mmCIF file of C-alpha atoms in Angstrom:
data_model
loop_
_atom_site.group_PDB
_atom_site.id
_atom_site.type_symbol
_atom_site.label_atom_id
_atom_site.label_comp_id
_atom_site.label_asym_id
_atom_site.label_seq_id
_atom_site.Cartn_x
_atom_site.Cartn_y
_atom_site.Cartn_z
ATOM 1 C CA MET W 1 92.541 115.512 106.549
ATOM 2 C CA SER W 2 92.215 114.090 103.073
ATOM 3 C CA ARG W 3 90.545 110.754 102.386
ATOM 4 C CA TYR W 4 94.009 109.254 101.807
ATOM 5 C CA GLN W 5 95.368 110.346 105.189
ATOM 6 C CA PHE W 6 92.134 109.283 106.884
ATOM 7 C CA GLU W 7 92.594 105.759 105.513
ATOM 8 C CA GLN W 8 96.227 105.601 106.701
ATOM 9 C CA VAL W 9 95.414 106.068 110.396
ATOM 10 C CA ASP W 10 93.331 104.192 112.905
ATOM 11 C CA ASP W 11 92.041 106.861 115.246
ATOM 12 C CA LEU W 12 91.362 110.538 115.788
ATOM 13 C CA GLY W 13 94.272 112.326 117.426
ATOM 14 C CA ARG W 14 95.510 115.516 118.974
ATOM 15 C CA ILE W 15 98.745 116.712 120.569
ATOM 16 C CA LEU W 16 98.746 119.265 123.368
ATOM 17 C CA PHE W 17 100.199 119.960 126.801
ATOM 18 C CA CYS W 18 99.016 118.919 130.234
ATOM 19 C CA ASP W 19 97.999 122.475 131.106
ATOM 20 C CA ASP W 20 95.576 122.665 128.163
ATOM 21 C CA PRO W 21 92.137 123.733 129.511
ATOM 22 C CA ALA W 22 90.508 120.830 127.642
ATOM 23 C CA LEU W 23 92.313 118.371 129.952
ATOM 24 C CA GLN W 24 93.404 120.344 133.039
ATOM 25 C CA LEU W 25 96.122 117.849 133.958
ATOM 26 C CA GLU W 26 98.687 120.345 135.206
ATOM 27 C CA CYS W 27 100.059 117.960 137.822
ATOM 28 C CA VAL W 28 100.592 114.666 136.032
ATOM 29 C CA LEU W 29 102.982 112.465 137.994
ATOM 30 C CA GLY W 30 104.398 109.003 137.672
ATOM 31 C CA GLY W 31 107.312 106.789 138.623
ATOM 32 C CA LEU W 32 110.237 105.728 136.473
ATOM 33 C CA GLU W 33 112.114 102.511 137.145
ATOM 34 C CA THR W 34 115.854 103.129 136.739
ATOM 35 C CA ALA W 35 119.040 101.251 137.578
ATOM 36 C CA ASP W 36 119.174 103.248 140.817
ATOM 37 C CA GLY W 37 115.585 102.460 141.763
ATOM 38 C CA THR W 38 112.250 104.229 141.357
ATOM 39 C CA VAL W 39 112.304 107.931 140.535
ATOM 40 C CA THR W 40 109.149 109.922 141.254
ATOM 41 C CA LEU W 41 108.353 112.716 138.819
ATOM 42 C CA HIS W 42 107.172 116.044 140.223
ATOM 43 C CA PRO W 43 105.165 118.638 138.233
ATOM 44 C CA ALA W 44 107.678 121.359 139.106
ATOM 45 C CA GLN W 45 110.352 119.294 137.364
ATOM 46 C CA THR W 46 108.239 118.539 134.294
ATOM 47 C CA PRO W 47 106.800 121.844 133.029
ATOM 48 C CA ARG W 48 104.449 121.667 130.072
ATOM 49 C CA MET W 49 104.287 117.878 129.865
ATOM 50 C CA PRO W 50 103.451 116.834 126.265
ATOM 51 C CA ILE W 51 100.318 114.733 125.787
ATOM 52 C CA ALA W 52 99.084 112.706 122.805
ATOM 53 C CA LEU W 53 95.426 111.723 122.491
ATOM 54 C CA PHE W 54 94.188 108.665 120.589
ATOM 55 C CA GLU W 55 90.384 108.657 120.423
ATOM 56 C CA PHE W 56 89.032 105.438 118.905
ATOM 57 C CA ARG W 57 87.442 106.113 115.548
ATOM 58 C CA GLN W 58 85.550 102.817 115.741
ATOM 59 C CA ALA W 59 84.506 101.451 119.112
ATOM 60 C CA VAL W 60 81.626 99.768 120.896
ATOM 61 C CA GLY W 61 78.807 102.265 121.353
ATOM 62 C CA VAL W 62 80.438 105.015 119.285
ATOM 63 C CA GLY W 63 78.578 106.783 116.502
ATOM 64 C CA TYR W 64 80.070 109.345 114.151
ATOM 65 C CA PHE W 65 79.849 112.088 116.781
ATOM 66 C CA GLY W 66 80.701 110.241 119.956
ATOM 67 C CA TYR W 67 79.700 107.638 122.486
ATOM 68 C CA VAL W 68 76.046 106.878 123.146
ATOM 69 C CA VAL W 69 75.303 105.491 126.606
ATOM 70 C CA PRO W 70 72.776 102.628 126.467
ATOM 71 C CA LYS W 71 69.412 103.930 127.626
ATOM 72 C CA GLY W 72 68.891 103.310 131.324
ATOM 73 C CA ALA W 73 72.318 101.703 131.823
ATOM 74 C CA SER W 74 74.206 102.167 135.092
ATOM 75 C CA LEU W 75 77.979 102.587 135.236
ATOM 76 C CA ASP W 76 78.315 98.877 135.966
ATOM 77 C CA GLU W 77 76.371 98.074 132.800
ATOM 78 C CA ILE W 78 78.478 100.104 130.354
ATOM 79 C CA PRO W 79 79.714 97.648 127.667
ATOM 80 C CA GLU W 80 83.442 96.952 127.695
ATOM 81 C CA GLU W 81 85.485 98.281 124.794
ATOM 82 C CA PRO W 82 87.957 95.539 123.680
ATOM 83 C CA GLN W 83 90.580 98.010 122.426
ATOM 84 C CA LEU W 84 90.667 99.767 125.771
ATOM 85 C CA GLU W 85 90.691 96.579 127.827
ATOM 86 C CA GLY W 86 93.592 95.323 125.707
ATOM 87 C CA ALA W 87 95.627 98.441 126.517
ATOM 88 C CA ILE W 88 94.936 97.981 130.218
ATOM 89 C CA LEU W 89 96.120 94.369 130.035
ATOM 90 C CA PHE W 90 99.384 95.696 128.550
ATOM 91 C CA GLY W 91 99.922 98.112 131.432
ATOM 92 C CA MET W 92 97.872 101.244 130.851
ATOM 93 C CA ARG W 93 95.785 102.556 133.722
ATOM 94 C CA ARG W 94 92.063 103.247 133.465
ATOM 95 C CA LEU W 95 91.463 106.912 134.213
ATOM 96 C CA PRO W 96 89.152 107.530 137.180
ATOM 97 C CA PRO W 97 86.433 110.213 137.152
ATOM 98 C CA ASP W 98 88.775 112.613 138.958
ATOM 99 C CA VAL W 99 92.186 112.352 137.287
ATOM 100 C CA TYR W 100 94.864 113.389 139.724
ATOM 101 C CA CYS W 101 98.611 112.783 139.609
ATOM 102 C CA ASP W 102 99.065 109.053 139.294
ATOM 103 C CA LEU W 103 99.803 107.964 135.745
ATOM 104 C CA PRO W 104 102.273 105.056 135.532
ATOM 105 C CA TRP W 105 105.321 104.648 133.334
ATOM 106 C CA ILE W 106 104.307 101.862 130.931
ATOM 107 C CA LEU W 107 107.356 99.698 130.375
ATOM 108 C CA GLY W 108 107.883 98.718 126.749
ATOM 109 C CA TRP W 109 105.312 101.040 125.146
ATOM 110 C CA GLU W 110 106.653 103.608 122.678
ATOM 111 C CA LEU W 111 105.262 106.636 120.864
ATOM 112 C CA HIS W 112 106.876 107.134 117.448
ATOM 113 C CA GLU W 113 106.628 110.482 115.667
ATOM 114 C CA ILE W 114 107.184 109.973 111.927
ATOM 115 C CA PRO W 115 107.362 112.841 109.390
ATOM 116 C CA ASP W 116 104.452 112.820 106.961
ATOM 117 C CA GLU W 117 105.117 115.766 104.718
ATOM 118 C CA GLN W 118 102.464 117.066 102.352
ATOM 119 C CA PRO W 119 104.288 119.421 99.906
ATOM 120 C CA LYS W 120 101.149 121.069 98.508
ATOM 121 C CA LEU W 121 99.796 121.857 101.976
ATOM 122 C CA GLU W 122 103.184 123.089 103.160
ATOM 123 C CA GLU W 123 103.571 125.326 100.109
ATOM 124 C CA ARG W 124 100.094 126.815 100.401
ATOM 125 C CA TYR W 125 99.551 126.951 104.175
ATOM 126 C CA GLY W 126 102.944 126.344 105.747
ATOM 127 C CA TYR W 127 101.698 123.145 107.430
ATOM 128 C CA THR W 128 103.819 120.066 108.075
ATOM 129 C CA TYR W 129 102.434 116.881 109.569
ATOM 130 C CA SER W 130 103.447 113.887 111.644
ATOM 131 C CA ARG W 131 102.096 110.381 111.916
ATOM 132 C CA LEU W 132 102.027 109.216 115.523
ATOM 133 C CA GLU W 133 102.257 105.483 116.146
ATOM 134 C CA LEU W 134 101.531 104.158 119.624
ATOM 135 C CA ARG W 135 103.257 100.774 119.867
ATOM 136 C CA THR W 136 102.831 97.984 122.412
ATOM 137 C CA PRO W 137 105.786 96.237 124.134
ATOM 138 C CA ASP W 138 105.846 93.556 121.418
ATOM 139 C CA GLY W 139 106.360 96.219 118.738
ATOM 140 C CA GLU W 140 102.851 96.058 117.304
ATOM 141 C CA ILE W 141 101.039 99.270 116.357
ATOM 142 C CA TYR W 142 98.228 99.798 118.849
ATOM 143 C CA SER W 143 96.997 103.035 117.304
ATOM 144 C CA ARG W 144 98.012 105.502 114.594
ATOM 145 C CA THR W 145 96.911 109.077 114.096
ATOM 146 C CA TRP W 146 97.869 112.090 111.974
ATOM 147 C CA VAL W 147 98.505 115.539 113.458
ATOM 148 C CA ALA W 148 99.945 118.896 112.465
ATOM 149 C CA HIS W 149 103.608 118.976 113.487
ATOM 150 C CA ASP W 150 104.290 121.229 116.483
ATOM 151 C CA PRO W 151 108.025 121.958 117.001
ATOM 152 C CA GLU W 152 107.404 123.101 120.595
ATOM 153 C CA TRP W 153 105.596 119.845 121.435
ATOM 154 C CA THR W 154 108.327 117.733 119.813
ATOM 155 C CA ALA W 155 111.039 119.665 121.670
ATOM 156 C CA ALA W 156 109.265 119.002 124.972
ATOM 157 C CA ALA W 157 108.913 115.296 124.144
ATOM 158 C CA LEU W 158 112.632 115.086 123.312
ATOM 159 C CA ARG W 159 113.566 116.970 126.485
ATOM 160 C CA HIS W 160 111.504 114.727 128.772
ATOM 161 C CA GLY W 161 112.052 111.504 126.833
ATOM 162 C CA TYR W 162 108.439 110.460 127.277
ATOM 163 C CA VAL W 163 104.888 111.605 126.519
ATOM 164 C CA VAL W 164 101.626 111.170 128.405
ATOM 165 C CA CYS W 165 99.501 109.036 126.057
ATOM 166 C CA LEU W 166 95.754 108.891 126.585
ATOM 167 C CA CYS W 167 93.596 106.520 124.581
ATOM 168 C CA GLY W 168 89.927 105.768 124.746
ATOM 169 C CA VAL W 169 86.408 106.292 123.574
ATOM 170 C CA GLU W 170 85.804 109.914 124.553
ATOM 171 C CA LEU W 171 88.743 112.294 124.930
ATOM 172 C CA GLY W 172 87.057 115.472 123.716
ATOM 173 C CA ILE W 173 88.205 115.360 120.090
ATOM 174 C CA ARG W 174 84.866 114.771 118.373
ATOM 175 C CA GLY W 175 82.524 117.712 118.134
ATOM 176 C CA VAL W 176 78.805 117.665 117.549
ATOM 177 C CA TYR W 177 77.364 117.740 114.034
ATOM 178 C CA ALA W 178 78.496 120.664 111.815
ATOM 179 C CA MET W 179 80.493 122.260 114.659
ATOM 180 C CA THR W 180 83.772 123.942 113.705
ATOM 181 C CA ASP W 181 86.952 123.680 115.772
ATOM 182 C CA ALA W 182 86.417 127.259 116.931
ATOM 183 C CA GLN W 183 82.900 126.420 118.141
ATOM 184 C CA HIS W 184 84.093 123.268 119.907
ATOM 185 C CA THR W 185 85.367 125.126 122.968
ATOM 186 C CA PRO W 186 87.955 123.867 125.491
ATOM 187 C CA GLY W 187 85.179 123.722 128.082
ATOM 188 C CA MET W 188 83.116 121.415 125.878
ATOM 189 C CA ARG W 189 86.152 119.233 125.169
ATOM 190 C CA HIS W 190 86.930 119.032 128.889
ATOM 191 C CA GLU W 191 83.349 118.015 129.659
ATOM 192 C CA ALA W 192 83.564 115.196 127.103
ATOM 193 C CA PHE W 193 86.945 114.063 128.462
ATOM 194 C CA ARG W 194 85.602 113.894 132.029
ATOM 195 C CA ARG W 195 82.501 112.077 130.819
ATOM 196 C CA GLY W 196 84.673 109.416 129.191
ATOM 197 C CA CYS W 197 86.626 109.020 132.424
ATOM 198 C CA THR W 198 83.414 108.749 134.464
ATOM 199 C CA LEU W 199 82.234 105.954 132.169
ATOM 200 C CA GLY W 200 85.566 104.153 132.551
ATOM 201 C CA LEU W 201 86.267 104.419 128.823
ATOM 202 C CA ASN W 202 89.640 106.200 128.870
ATOM 203 C CA ALA W 203 93.109 104.991 129.864
ATOM 204 C CA GLY W 204 96.626 106.364 129.850
ATOM 205 C CA GLY W 205 100.206 106.336 131.004
ATOM 206 C CA LEU W 206 103.717 107.669 130.418
ATOM 207 C CA VAL W 207 105.210 106.283 127.208
ATOM 208 C CA ALA W 208 108.766 106.492 125.845
ATOM 209 C CA TYR W 209 109.092 108.922 122.920
ATOM 210 C CA VAL W 210 110.936 108.011 119.702
ATOM 211 C CA ASP W 211 111.601 110.769 117.149
ATOM 212 C CA HIS W 212 112.113 109.871 113.464
ATOM 213 C CA ARG W 213 112.736 113.401 112.207
#
């Protein structure tokens, strides 16, 4: 990401599917409120659920390469992160240490995918990009990130009509110093994701998807 794109977004981001080994959320479930009542989603009916990650670039206790637990602190003494607590107040659910199949539909939240074409990159590498905006029920932008456009992911989001959005302090996006993406293995990303959940620093839910392409 260029300096310009970095300044146009709030947080680090990634798009992937629930069966990605870095998350291992193959059985994400939730409930949708419809005119006919509550509809429970089943993993067999929602193959390859699309997920969007928003890892706070600036947060309490976060250095350039991740969260640093205060020395000697217990889980009850972990400082609260205002951005995360705000999302929970607006309906997101804090992820427990063992994430099973109970993510809620968050009424009013929306995930907007907006084309952000970079002609020089597309001409040289064939890349196209999207800006993802996670918006609260009052229409305010809660978080923005910039990701390489994935037609398969977008098609899944359009088919389902919603995306699992996870936001927090440690979702497995940051690697350690000087580590390449290839060196930052799915196992290492999964370990960081679970660590963030254990510390109570990640939250998520099912969010309506809005495509601007």
